[in-house]
Short mmCIF file of C-alpha atoms in Angstrom, two decimals:
data_model
loop_
_atom_site.label_atom_id
_atom_site.label_comp_id
_atom_site.label_asym_id
_atom_site.label_seq_id
_atom_site.Cartn_x
_atom_site.Cartn_y
_atom_site.Cartn_z
CA MET A 73 103.41 90.01 105.28
CA ASP A 74 104.81 87.20 103.03
CA GLU A 75 102.40 88.35 100.29
CA LEU A 76 103.63 91.93 100.70
CA ASN A 77 107.29 90.87 100.54
CA GLY A 78 106.49 89.02 97.30
CA THR A 79 104.87 92.07 95.78
CA HIS A 80 107.49 94.29 94.11
CA ILE A 81 106.90 97.92 93.05
CA THR A 82 108.77 99.22 90.00
CA LEU A 83 110.08 102.77 90.37
CA ARG A 84 109.60 104.40 86.97
CA GLY A 85 110.83 107.89 87.80
CA TYR A 86 114.39 107.36 86.59
CA VAL A 87 115.55 109.02 83.39
CA GLU A 88 118.27 107.83 80.92
CA MET A 89 119.57 105.20 83.30
CA GLU A 90 121.53 103.26 80.68
CA LYS A 91 123.36 106.40 79.61
CA TYR A 92 124.01 108.13 82.90
CA ARG A 93 123.91 105.29 85.45
CA TYR A 94 127.48 105.68 86.65
CA LEU A 95 127.39 109.45 86.58
CA TYR A 96 124.25 109.40 88.84
CA PHE A 97 125.86 106.98 91.17
CA THR A 98 129.15 108.87 91.48
CA VAL A 99 127.59 112.26 92.09
CA MET A 100 125.02 110.97 94.59
CA PHE A 101 127.51 108.80 96.40
CA LEU A 102 129.90 111.73 96.84
CA VAL A 103 127.12 114.00 98.03
CA TYR A 104 125.90 111.38 100.52
CA VAL A 105 129.44 111.06 101.97
CA VAL A 106 129.69 114.85 102.29
CA ILE A 107 126.25 115.02 103.96
CA VAL A 108 127.09 112.32 106.50
CA CYS A 109 130.59 113.68 107.24
CA SER A 110 129.69 117.36 107.45
CA ASN A 111 126.62 116.90 109.66
CA SER A 112 128.29 114.29 111.81
CA THR A 113 131.43 116.52 112.36
CA ILE A 114 129.29 119.35 113.80
CA VAL A 115 127.26 116.87 115.97
CA TYR A 116 130.64 115.49 117.26
CA LEU A 117 131.90 119.03 118.10
CA ILE A 118 128.65 119.79 119.99
CA TRP A 119 128.89 116.43 121.82
CA THR A 120 132.49 116.84 122.86
CA HIS A 121 132.74 120.56 123.86
CA LYS A 122 131.12 121.56 127.09
CA ASN A 123 130.68 125.19 126.05
CA LEU A 124 128.37 123.87 123.30
CA HIS A 125 126.12 122.05 125.69
CA GLU A 126 123.64 124.93 125.76
CA PRO A 127 120.05 124.22 124.65
CA MET A 128 120.52 126.12 121.38
CA TYR A 129 123.55 124.05 120.30
CA VAL A 130 121.92 120.82 121.58
CA PHE A 131 118.93 121.50 119.30
CA ILE A 132 121.28 122.26 116.42
CA GLY A 133 123.06 118.99 117.02
CA ALA A 134 119.70 117.17 117.12
CA LEU A 135 118.62 118.83 113.83
CA LEU A 136 121.85 117.80 112.08
CA PHE A 137 121.67 114.24 113.41
CA ASN A 138 118.08 114.15 112.21
CA CYS A 139 119.36 115.31 108.79
CA VAL A 140 121.71 112.31 108.60
CA ILE A 141 118.85 109.92 109.33
CA TYR A 142 116.64 111.81 106.88
CA SER A 143 119.23 111.41 104.07
CA SER A 144 119.69 107.73 104.95
CA THR A 145 115.99 107.04 104.30
CA PHE A 146 116.52 107.42 100.51
CA TYR A 147 120.21 107.74 99.54
CA PRO A 148 121.20 104.04 100.05
CA LYS A 149 118.23 102.88 98.02
CA LEU A 150 118.98 105.45 95.28
CA LEU A 151 122.56 104.29 95.04
CA THR A 152 121.47 100.68 94.78
CA ASP A 153 118.93 101.49 92.07
CA PHE A 154 121.57 103.37 90.02
CA LEU A 155 123.63 100.17 89.73
CA SER A 156 120.66 97.84 89.30
CA ASP A 157 119.19 96.68 86.01
CA GLN A 158 115.70 96.99 87.46
CA GLN A 159 114.61 99.66 89.89
CA VAL A 160 112.24 97.72 92.11
CA ILE A 161 111.32 97.62 95.80
CA PRO A 162 109.21 95.18 97.86
CA TYR A 163 105.92 96.78 98.84
CA SER A 164 106.70 96.22 102.49
CA GLY A 165 110.04 98.05 102.00
CA CYS A 166 108.17 100.85 100.17
CA VAL A 167 105.80 101.30 103.08
CA PHE A 168 108.76 101.36 105.51
CA GLN A 169 110.57 104.01 103.45
CA PHE A 170 107.39 106.04 103.33
CA PHE A 171 107.08 105.71 107.09
CA MET A 172 110.66 106.70 107.81
CA PHE A 173 110.73 109.58 105.31
CA TYR A 174 107.81 111.39 106.71
CA SER A 175 108.52 110.55 110.33
CA VAL A 176 112.00 112.04 110.14
CA GLY A 177 110.65 114.94 108.02
CA GLY A 178 107.99 115.69 110.69
CA SER A 179 110.65 115.60 113.34
CA GLU A 180 112.58 118.29 111.43
CA PHE A 181 109.59 120.66 111.44
CA LEU A 182 109.08 120.03 115.18
CA LEU A 183 112.81 120.58 115.95
CA LEU A 184 112.70 123.85 114.09
CA ALA A 185 109.67 124.92 116.16
CA VAL A 186 111.46 123.96 119.32
CA MET A 187 114.44 126.00 118.27
CA ALA A 188 112.23 128.93 117.61
CA PHE A 189 110.78 128.67 121.07
CA ASP A 190 114.25 128.42 122.53
CA ARG A 191 115.35 131.62 120.68
CA TYR A 192 112.15 133.45 121.77
CA VAL A 193 112.74 132.71 125.44
CA SER A 194 116.49 133.52 125.14
CA ILE A 195 116.02 136.84 123.35
CA CYS A 196 112.71 138.09 124.65
CA LYS A 197 112.66 136.60 128.17
CA PRO A 198 116.43 136.33 128.99
CA LEU A 199 115.93 136.46 132.84
CA ARG A 200 113.57 133.49 132.64
CA TYR A 201 115.66 131.48 130.22
CA PRO A 202 117.63 129.37 132.81
CA ALA A 203 114.38 128.41 134.62
CA VAL A 204 112.46 127.60 131.45
CA MET A 205 115.09 125.83 129.33
CA ARG A 206 116.35 123.34 131.90
CA LYS A 207 117.87 119.98 131.01
CA THR A 208 114.63 118.22 131.74
CA THR A 209 112.73 120.60 129.43
CA VAL A 210 115.27 120.11 126.61
CA LYS A 211 115.07 116.29 126.93
CA CYS A 212 111.22 116.35 126.89
CA LEU A 213 111.15 118.63 123.79
CA LEU A 214 113.63 116.39 121.95
CA ALA A 215 111.64 113.24 122.88
CA PHE A 216 108.41 114.91 121.66
CA ALA A 217 110.00 116.04 118.39
CA TRP A 218 111.32 112.54 117.63
CA LEU A 219 108.38 110.39 118.89
CA PHE A 220 105.23 112.32 117.96
CA PRO A 221 105.67 112.07 114.12
CA PRO A 222 106.33 108.29 114.04
CA CYS A 223 103.41 107.68 116.36
CA GLN A 224 101.18 109.54 113.88
CA LEU A 225 102.71 107.99 110.78
CA ALA A 226 102.32 104.48 112.19
CA VAL A 227 98.56 104.68 111.65
CA GLN A 228 99.06 105.73 108.03
CA ALA A 229 101.65 102.95 107.42
CA VAL A 230 99.27 100.26 108.85
CA LEU A 231 96.50 101.46 106.55
CA CYS A 232 98.90 101.35 103.57
CA VAL A 233 99.82 97.75 104.46
CA LYS A 234 96.16 96.73 104.55
CA ALA A 235 95.31 98.47 101.28
CA LYS A 236 94.75 96.37 98.15
CA ILE A 237 97.37 96.84 95.40
CA CYS A 238 96.32 97.07 91.73
CA ASN A 239 99.18 98.99 90.21
CA LEU A 240 102.81 97.78 90.42
CA ASN A 241 104.36 100.84 88.85
CA LEU A 242 105.18 103.99 90.86
CA GLU A 243 105.98 107.20 88.96
CA GLY A 244 108.84 108.29 91.17
CA ILE A 245 112.30 107.37 92.39
CA PHE A 246 111.36 106.64 96.07
CA CYS A 247 108.32 105.91 98.10
CA ASN A 248 106.73 109.16 99.15
CA ASN A 249 103.02 110.12 98.85
CA ALA A 250 103.05 108.61 95.37
CA ILE A 251 102.63 105.24 97.13
CA TYR A 252 98.86 105.87 97.09
CA THR A 253 98.84 105.56 93.32
CA VAL A 254 99.49 101.88 93.53
CA HIS A 255 96.38 101.28 95.60
CA CYS A 256 93.16 99.99 93.89
CA VAL A 257 91.08 102.67 95.65
CA ARG A 258 92.29 105.87 97.42
CA SER A 259 90.57 105.49 100.77
CA ARG A 260 88.80 108.65 102.09
CA THR A 261 89.90 107.61 105.58
CA VAL A 262 93.52 107.52 104.53
CA THR A 263 93.20 110.92 102.82
CA ILE A 264 91.67 112.53 105.92
CA ILE A 265 94.24 111.00 108.30
CA GLY A 266 97.00 112.18 105.88
CA VAL A 267 95.69 115.77 106.02
CA VAL A 268 95.50 115.64 109.81
CA ILE A 269 99.05 114.36 110.06
CA LEU A 270 100.29 117.02 107.59
CA LEU A 271 98.73 119.66 109.79
CA ASN A 272 100.15 118.21 113.04
CA VAL A 273 103.72 117.58 111.95
CA ALA A 274 104.31 120.16 109.27
CA VAL A 275 101.83 123.02 108.87
CA LEU A 276 101.20 123.87 112.58
CA PRO A 277 104.92 123.70 113.57
CA MET A 278 105.81 125.85 110.59
CA LEU A 279 103.18 128.44 111.47
CA PHE A 280 104.31 128.44 115.08
CA THR A 281 107.96 128.90 113.95
CA VAL A 282 107.10 131.77 111.57
CA PHE A 283 104.88 133.45 114.16
CA THR A 284 107.59 133.07 116.89
CA TYR A 285 110.29 134.60 114.68
CA ALA A 286 108.00 137.35 113.55
CA LYS A 287 107.35 138.29 117.13
CA ILE A 288 111.14 138.30 117.82
CA PHE A 289 111.82 140.56 114.77
CA ILE A 290 109.00 142.93 115.80
CA MET A 291 110.54 143.31 119.22
CA ALA A 292 113.98 143.72 117.64
CA TYR A 293 112.62 146.44 115.37
CA GLN A 294 111.30 148.40 118.39
CA SER A 295 114.58 147.91 120.29
CA ASN A 296 118.20 149.15 120.01
CA LYS A 297 120.68 148.05 117.41
CA THR A 298 122.49 145.64 119.81
CA PHE A 299 119.23 143.74 120.32
CA GLN A 300 118.59 143.78 116.56
CA ARG A 301 122.02 142.35 115.78
CA LYS A 302 121.60 139.57 118.41
CA ALA A 303 118.14 138.64 116.97
CA ALA A 304 119.43 138.62 113.37
CA LYS A 305 122.58 136.64 114.30
CA THR A 306 120.73 133.76 115.97
CA CYS A 307 117.46 133.65 114.07
CA VAL A 308 118.40 134.07 110.43
CA PRO A 309 120.22 130.66 110.17
CA HIS A 310 117.13 128.87 111.55
CA LEU A 311 114.82 130.74 109.11
CA LEU A 312 116.97 129.76 106.14
CA VAL A 313 116.81 126.10 107.13
CA LEU A 314 113.00 126.44 107.59
CA ILE A 315 112.60 127.97 104.15
CA SER A 316 114.69 125.26 102.57
CA PHE A 317 112.79 122.43 104.20
CA SER A 318 109.40 123.97 103.68
CA TYR A 319 110.18 124.19 99.92
CA LEU A 320 110.78 120.38 100.02
CA CYS A 321 107.46 119.83 101.73
CA VAL A 322 105.52 122.05 99.26
CA TYR A 323 107.15 120.15 96.40
CA ASP A 324 106.12 116.82 97.83
CA VAL A 325 102.52 117.84 98.40
CA ILE A 326 102.07 119.49 94.93
CA VAL A 327 103.83 116.92 92.78
CA ALA A 328 103.22 113.64 94.63
CA ARG A 329 99.88 114.21 96.34
CA VAL A 330 98.14 116.43 93.89
CA GLU A 331 99.82 114.61 90.97
CA ALA A 332 100.85 117.68 89.11
CA ASP A 333 101.30 117.14 85.36
CA LEU A 334 105.09 117.49 85.10
CA PRO A 335 107.28 115.84 82.44
CA LYS A 336 109.17 112.81 83.73
CA ALA A 337 112.60 114.43 83.21
CA ALA A 338 111.54 117.60 85.09
CA ARG A 339 110.21 115.61 87.99
CA PHE A 340 113.40 113.57 88.12
CA VAL A 341 115.66 116.64 88.13
CA MET A 342 113.61 118.48 90.68
CA THR A 343 113.64 115.48 93.05
CA LEU A 344 117.37 115.07 92.75
CA GLN A 345 117.97 118.77 93.36
CA LEU A 346 115.96 118.59 96.61
CA PHE A 347 117.92 115.56 97.70
CA LEU A 348 121.11 117.45 96.98
CA TYR A 349 120.46 120.93 98.41
CA HIS A 350 118.66 120.65 101.69
CA PRO A 351 120.80 118.03 103.52
CA LEU A 352 123.91 120.02 102.50
CA LEU A 353 122.50 123.36 103.52
CA ASN A 354 122.21 122.71 107.24
CA PRO A 355 125.91 122.15 108.11
CA ILE A 356 126.87 124.97 105.79
CA ILE A 357 124.53 127.42 107.50
CA TYR A 358 125.26 126.39 111.05
CA GLY A 359 129.02 125.83 110.36
CA LEU A 360 129.52 129.31 108.94
CA LYS A 361 126.89 131.47 110.69
CA MET A 362 127.11 130.22 114.21
CA LYS A 363 130.22 131.75 115.72
CA GLU A 364 131.06 129.15 118.37
CA ILE A 365 130.56 126.24 116.00
CA SER A 366 132.65 127.97 113.33
CA LYS A 367 135.43 128.58 115.85
CA HIS A 368 135.59 124.91 116.82
CA LEU A 369 135.53 123.86 113.14
CA ARG A 370 138.57 126.08 112.40
CA ARG A 371 140.42 124.62 115.39
CA LEU A 372 139.61 121.06 114.31
CA PHE A 373 140.83 121.46 110.74
CA CYS A 374 143.80 123.54 111.69
CA SER A 375 144.99 120.94 114.27
CA THR A 376 144.46 118.22 111.65
CA GLU A 377 146.69 120.07 109.18
CA VAL A 378 149.39 120.40 111.78
#
């Protein structure tokens, strides 16, 4: 481990740092503050109001809390790099960032799958909902969503630690799948395990989510308008979040894993846009589209003004 701590990786994905250093820092710092405050505010409202202690709102709170952790895996390091003369990271720190980024990302896909299951039972099996979505069930689903990805990623992280390093330059601004490019040899075992993990924590949960919502919308199409409005009201926000996060996952796989031939500036701008949009999208969607949360937000800000 001492040898790993002494090995520093240079992040070479930054563009025009000398010229725009303080602009990058100011924009990203403000965005990070907004992300933390907006997501935390809704989590606080769900935590403190008993009428929001239903499974749907508990899962929303878990998703927004997960979003804060997700943003914290790369924003602090980005802000430090913007003000540093050299953008470097110890290899051990790079592996840890890789582990946290994909563990929390996998948890997001699983939480979205859990939310889809919750909506399916609520809308399509309303009489069985209290029996199925008990407190114990909710706790077990949350524990699974948060513990399953890190257990899988731990194997990948250990293999990365044991890998021999030949390249000290990483063409990116944080440690994602591009970490494999610093290894002397890309292990076939690591690649296979990576594909299995991708299937388990991203592809399969995403397919389950899409299939579940498709089934809900099919039933809604065959039912009356009241049922259709209920389905659209509660499912559309979750689908928007799924689309946003799936876009991030696809980008990561195409650019980082497949090593798409993109200009450095384009890669930098696209990565920053993904960091900016998705973590901000969740509180906007749930704060505006979910009636009960929106009502408590208005009360909170109105009472603050008074």
